[in-house]
Amino acid sequence: MSISVYDSKSRELREFHPLEPGKVGIYLCGATVQGSPHIGHMRSAVAFDVLRRWLTRSGYDVTLVRNVTDIDDKILAKSAEAGQPWWAWAYRFEREFTDAYNILGVLPPTYEPRATGHIPQMIELIHSIIDAGHAYVGNPGNVYFDVASLPDYGSLTHQNVSDMTVDQSDMEPDKRNPHDFALWKAAKPTEPHDAAWDTPWGRGRPGWHIECSTMSGRYLGSSFDIHAGGIDLRFPHHENEQAQSHAAGREFARYWMHNAWVTIDGEKMSKSLGNSLIVQELVKSVPAAILRFALSTVHYRSTVAYSDATLANAANQWNKMAGFVKRAADKYGEVPSDELAEMRADDYPESFRDAMDDDLNVAGALATVYEELSAGNTALAESDASRTRLAQKRVRAMLDVLGLDPLARPWRDDQTVEADTQNALSTVVDALLERRAQAREEKNWDVADGIRSTLTQAGIVVEDSAQQVHWHVA
């Protein structure tokens, strides 16, 4: 079975065929580094990290470009309010985003270009759009895209320009049409002098949309496989990206993939609502692996309803999986990471492979993980080294596709942090099981059953076998 993805533009599930056999180019809209990263920002990074991992396991050489927007209106406004240089403000939060990606186990992109590093290429692209008759120069420093000049404008989001509503209360006087948007914005006297660049049309800085059209072309070419990002970017950002690129004669993205939001109490995550949860603060009380589990095990097109209940469910599932892997590795040895890295899609259980090939159906994939987890626990209880090792390998390999192999970094590092807690728990449980074994030997069944009942109420599963007793956290 080949991989199928839901293409947001065609609104249908499409069989994936890359532009170049064996290679995949992905452009993912990254952060506008105006403030600290919250879990809403991380939803997109985690979702498409899973896509990248599965494409790699499927034998593709993946190039993933994730941009950094390091200059825009909000960055300039917030840095001015804080009394800091705009570039220092942007770099501070760029580093926070990098830290958040690392905390959540997101693989680094192949390239991570900054908008300010590609001004000459933006000017060149704007020249092409003007020469093609799809843009015009307004007041000195302003260049606008002429929406009416492009017949397919609105095709990404299936809208007609005549049906689009625009707030004209603060419309720039040099615009011909309220739907037109800025390719290049004139410098303002209230803004820092070094936040603008000289161009043939006057001094100014780039519009938001031109950045991504430029950087995707620079690193992936005029046509590439997948453009990904949050669903809130479809309009106007992605629509305008496509328009600019088409106007310059570029095919642009062949597939569009959009992830859904994170909600809290039914409302979309946003700083304006005051309900943002900053990653670096959140992981002080929530283990990063559990946060990643909560974000990555919901289908990327489904909303993540963030709550204490969501975290509790994620913690319960993660602890079962990580617990088995640790017990299996402790008893029979750890499957080497090199052996896992060599696995390709055909080496995975068929049901897992089919689920992931079906537009990243992580729920179906997790069902297979649980089947293998159950088989592994049974093998452990029966002291079957061969079956236990195979189950460890399969569980870890499947979890790695979700970025959650418990023995891979950064989760491996978390294991050492929790070692003292685990040792303390083991001491207590082992002592109780010793008392239970003595009670059973004395045929004091009430005491033995009472101890097992106490452990069960505490979330400890006790498994008796002919050879020995095993236990694990439920």
PDB file of N, CA, C and O in Angstrom, residues 130-154:
ATOM      1  N   ILE A 130       6.274  41.777 -10.644  1.00  0.00           N
ATOM      2  CA  ILE A 130       5.956  43.054 -11.307  1.00  0.00           C
ATOM      3  C   ILE A 130       6.080  42.908 -12.820  1.00  0.00           C
ATOM      4  O   ILE A 130       5.193  43.342 -13.587  1.00  0.00           O
ATOM      5  N   ASP A 131       7.178  42.291 -13.255  1.00  0.00           N
ATOM      6  CA  ASP A 131       7.403  42.135 -14.699  1.00  0.00           C
ATOM      7  C   ASP A 131       6.309  41.293 -15.355  1.00  0.00           C
ATOM      8  O   ASP A 131       5.998  41.479 -16.544  1.00  0.00           O
ATOM      9  N   ALA A 132       5.722  40.359 -14.583  1.00  0.00           N
ATOM     10  CA  ALA A 132       4.658  39.512 -15.123  1.00  0.00           C
ATOM     11  C   ALA A 132       3.301  40.206 -15.101  1.00  0.00           C
ATOM     12  O   ALA A 132       2.294  39.627 -15.545  1.00  0.00           O
ATOM     13  N   GLY A 133       3.252  41.438 -14.592  1.00  0.00           N
ATOM     14  CA  GLY A 133       2.009  42.204 -14.585  1.00  0.00           C
ATOM     15  C   GLY A 133       1.083  41.903 -13.424  1.00  0.00           C
ATOM     16  O   GLY A 133      -0.115  42.226 -13.490  1.00  0.00           O
ATOM     17  N   HIS A 134       1.605  41.325 -12.356  1.00  0.00           N
ATOM     18  CA  HIS A 134       0.759  40.942 -11.226  1.00  0.00           C
ATOM     19  C   HIS A 134       1.020  41.755  -9.959  1.00  0.00           C
ATOM     20  O   HIS A 134       0.489  41.432  -8.887  1.00  0.00           O
ATOM     21  N   ALA A 135       1.815  42.815 -10.063  1.00  0.00           N
ATOM     22  CA  ALA A 135       2.074  43.663  -8.901  1.00  0.00           C
ATOM     23  C   ALA A 135       2.331  45.084  -9.384  1.00  0.00           C
ATOM     24  O   ALA A 135       2.659  45.319 -10.553  1.00  0.00           O
ATOM     25  N   TYR A 136       2.205  46.039  -8.482  1.00  0.00           N
ATOM     26  CA  TYR A 136       2.402  47.446  -8.835  1.00  0.00           C
ATOM     27  C   TYR A 136       3.053  48.182  -7.670  1.00  0.00           C
ATOM     28  O   TYR A 136       2.976  47.763  -6.511  1.00  0.00           O
ATOM     29  N   VAL A 137       3.672  49.301  -8.001  1.00  0.00           N
ATOM     30  CA  VAL A 137       4.344  50.123  -7.003  1.00  0.00           C
ATOM     31  C   VAL A 137       3.405  51.228  -6.561  1.00  0.00           C
ATOM     32  O   VAL A 137       2.805  51.930  -7.389  1.00  0.00           O
ATOM     33  N   GLY A 138       3.255  51.371  -5.262  1.00  0.00           N
ATOM     34  CA  GLY A 138       2.441  52.447  -4.715  1.00  0.00           C
ATOM     35  C   GLY A 138       3.312  53.616  -4.317  1.00  0.00           C
ATOM     36  O   GLY A 138       4.199  54.021  -5.076  1.00  0.00           O
ATOM     37  N   ASN A 139       3.090  54.155  -3.142  1.00  0.00           N
ATOM     38  CA  ASN A 139       3.957  55.205  -2.629  1.00  0.00           C
ATOM     39  C   ASN A 139       5.362  54.649  -2.442  1.00  0.00           C
ATOM     40  O   ASN A 139       5.542  53.433  -2.334  1.00  0.00           O
ATOM     41  N   PRO A 140       6.392  55.512  -2.396  1.00  0.00           N
ATOM     42  CA  PRO A 140       7.772  55.017  -2.280  1.00  0.00           C
ATOM     43  C   PRO A 140       7.930  54.003  -1.141  1.00  0.00           C
ATOM     44  O   PRO A 140       7.560  54.263   0.000  1.00  0.00           O
ATOM     45  N   GLY A 141       8.427  52.833  -1.524  1.00  0.00           N
ATOM     46  CA  GLY A 141       8.633  51.777  -0.537  1.00  0.00           C
ATOM     47  C   GLY A 141       7.545  50.735  -0.514  1.00  0.00           C
ATOM     48  O   GLY A 141       7.741  49.638   0.032  1.00  0.00           O
ATOM     49  N   ASN A 142       6.399  51.016  -1.097  1.00  0.00           N
ATOM     50  CA  ASN A 142       5.287  50.066  -1.104  1.00  0.00           C
ATOM     51  C   ASN A 142       5.170  49.356  -2.455  1.00  0.00           C
ATOM     52  O   ASN A 142       5.203  50.009  -3.508  1.00  0.00           O
ATOM     53  N   VAL A 143       5.015  48.039  -2.397  1.00  0.00           N
ATOM     54  CA  VAL A 143       4.704  47.254  -3.587  1.00  0.00           C
ATOM     55  C   VAL A 143       3.561  46.320  -3.216  1.00  0.00           C
ATOM     56  O   VAL A 143       3.616  45.645  -2.181  1.00  0.00           O
ATOM     57  N   TYR A 144       2.519  46.295  -4.062  1.00  0.00           N
ATOM     58  CA  TYR A 144       1.336  45.490  -3.762  1.00  0.00           C
ATOM     59  C   TYR A 144       1.100  44.419  -4.835  1.00  0.00           C
ATOM     60  O   TYR A 144       1.365  44.638  -6.018  1.00  0.00           O
ATOM     61  N   PHE A 145       0.575  43.308  -4.379  1.00  0.00           N
ATOM     62  CA  PHE A 145       0.156  42.261  -5.312  1.00  0.00           C
ATOM     63  C   PHE A 145      -1.232  42.610  -5.824  1.00  0.00           C
ATOM     64  O   PHE A 145      -2.141  42.931  -5.043  1.00  0.00           O
ATOM     65  N   ASP A 146      -1.412  42.514  -7.133  1.00  0.00           N
ATOM     66  CA  ASP A 146      -2.688  42.837  -7.781  1.00  0.00           C
ATOM     67  C   ASP A 146      -3.545  41.564  -7.846  1.00  0.00           C
ATOM     68  O   ASP A 146      -3.414  40.754  -8.766  1.00  0.00           O
ATOM     69  N   VAL A 147      -4.396  41.385  -6.861  1.00  0.00           N
ATOM     70  CA  VAL A 147      -5.192  40.161  -6.745  1.00  0.00           C
ATOM     71  C   VAL A 147      -6.057  39.931  -7.988  1.00  0.00           C
ATOM     72  O   VAL A 147      -6.187  38.799  -8.469  1.00  0.00           O
ATOM     73  N   ALA A 148      -6.631  40.993  -8.521  1.00  0.00           N
ATOM     74  CA  ALA A 148      -7.536  40.857  -9.669  1.00  0.00           C
ATOM     75  C   ALA A 148      -6.826  40.356 -10.918  1.00  0.00           C
ATOM     76  O   ALA A 148      -7.468  39.844 -11.842  1.00  0.00           O
ATOM     77  N   SER A 149      -5.505  40.474 -10.964  1.00  0.00           N
ATOM     78  CA  SER A 149      -4.754  40.090 -12.161  1.00  0.00           C
ATOM     79  C   SER A 149      -4.529  38.584 -12.263  1.00  0.00           C
ATOM     80  O   SER A 149      -4.126  38.091 -13.318  1.00  0.00           O
ATOM     81  N   LEU A 150      -4.777  37.847 -11.171  1.00  0.00           N
ATOM     82  CA  LEU A 150      -4.477  36.416 -11.161  1.00  0.00           C
ATOM     83  C   LEU A 150      -5.780  35.619 -11.136  1.00  0.00           C
ATOM     84  O   LEU A 150      -6.483  35.590 -10.117  1.00  0.00           O
ATOM     85  N   PRO A 151      -6.116  34.944 -12.220  1.00  0.00           N
ATOM     86  CA  PRO A 151      -7.403  34.232 -12.300  1.00  0.00           C
ATOM     87  C   PRO A 151      -7.598  33.167 -11.219  1.00  0.00           C
ATOM     88  O   PRO A 151      -8.726  32.922 -10.792  1.00  0.00           O
ATOM     89  N   ASP A 152      -6.511  32.505 -10.783  1.00  0.00           N
ATOM     90  CA  ASP A 152      -6.705  31.413  -9.823  1.00  0.00           C
ATOM     91  C   ASP A 152      -6.565  31.863  -8.367  1.00  0.00           C
ATOM     92  O   ASP A 152      -6.465  31.031  -7.468  1.00  0.00           O
ATOM     93  N   TYR A 153      -6.577  33.187  -8.122  1.00  0.00           N
ATOM     94  CA  TYR A 153      -6.511  33.635  -6.728  1.00  0.00           C
ATOM     95  C   TYR A 153      -7.755  33.139  -5.976  1.00  0.00           C
ATOM     96  O   TYR A 153      -8.881  33.300  -6.437  1.00  0.00           O
ATOM     97  N   GLY A 154      -7.531  32.513  -4.836  1.00  0.00           N
ATOM     98  CA  GLY A 154      -8.618  31.932  -4.044  1.00  0.00           C
ATOM     99  C   GLY A 154      -8.781  30.444  -4.252  1.00  0.00           C
ATOM    100  O   GLY A 154      -9.584  29.798  -3.572  1.00  0.00           O
TER     101      GLY A 154
END
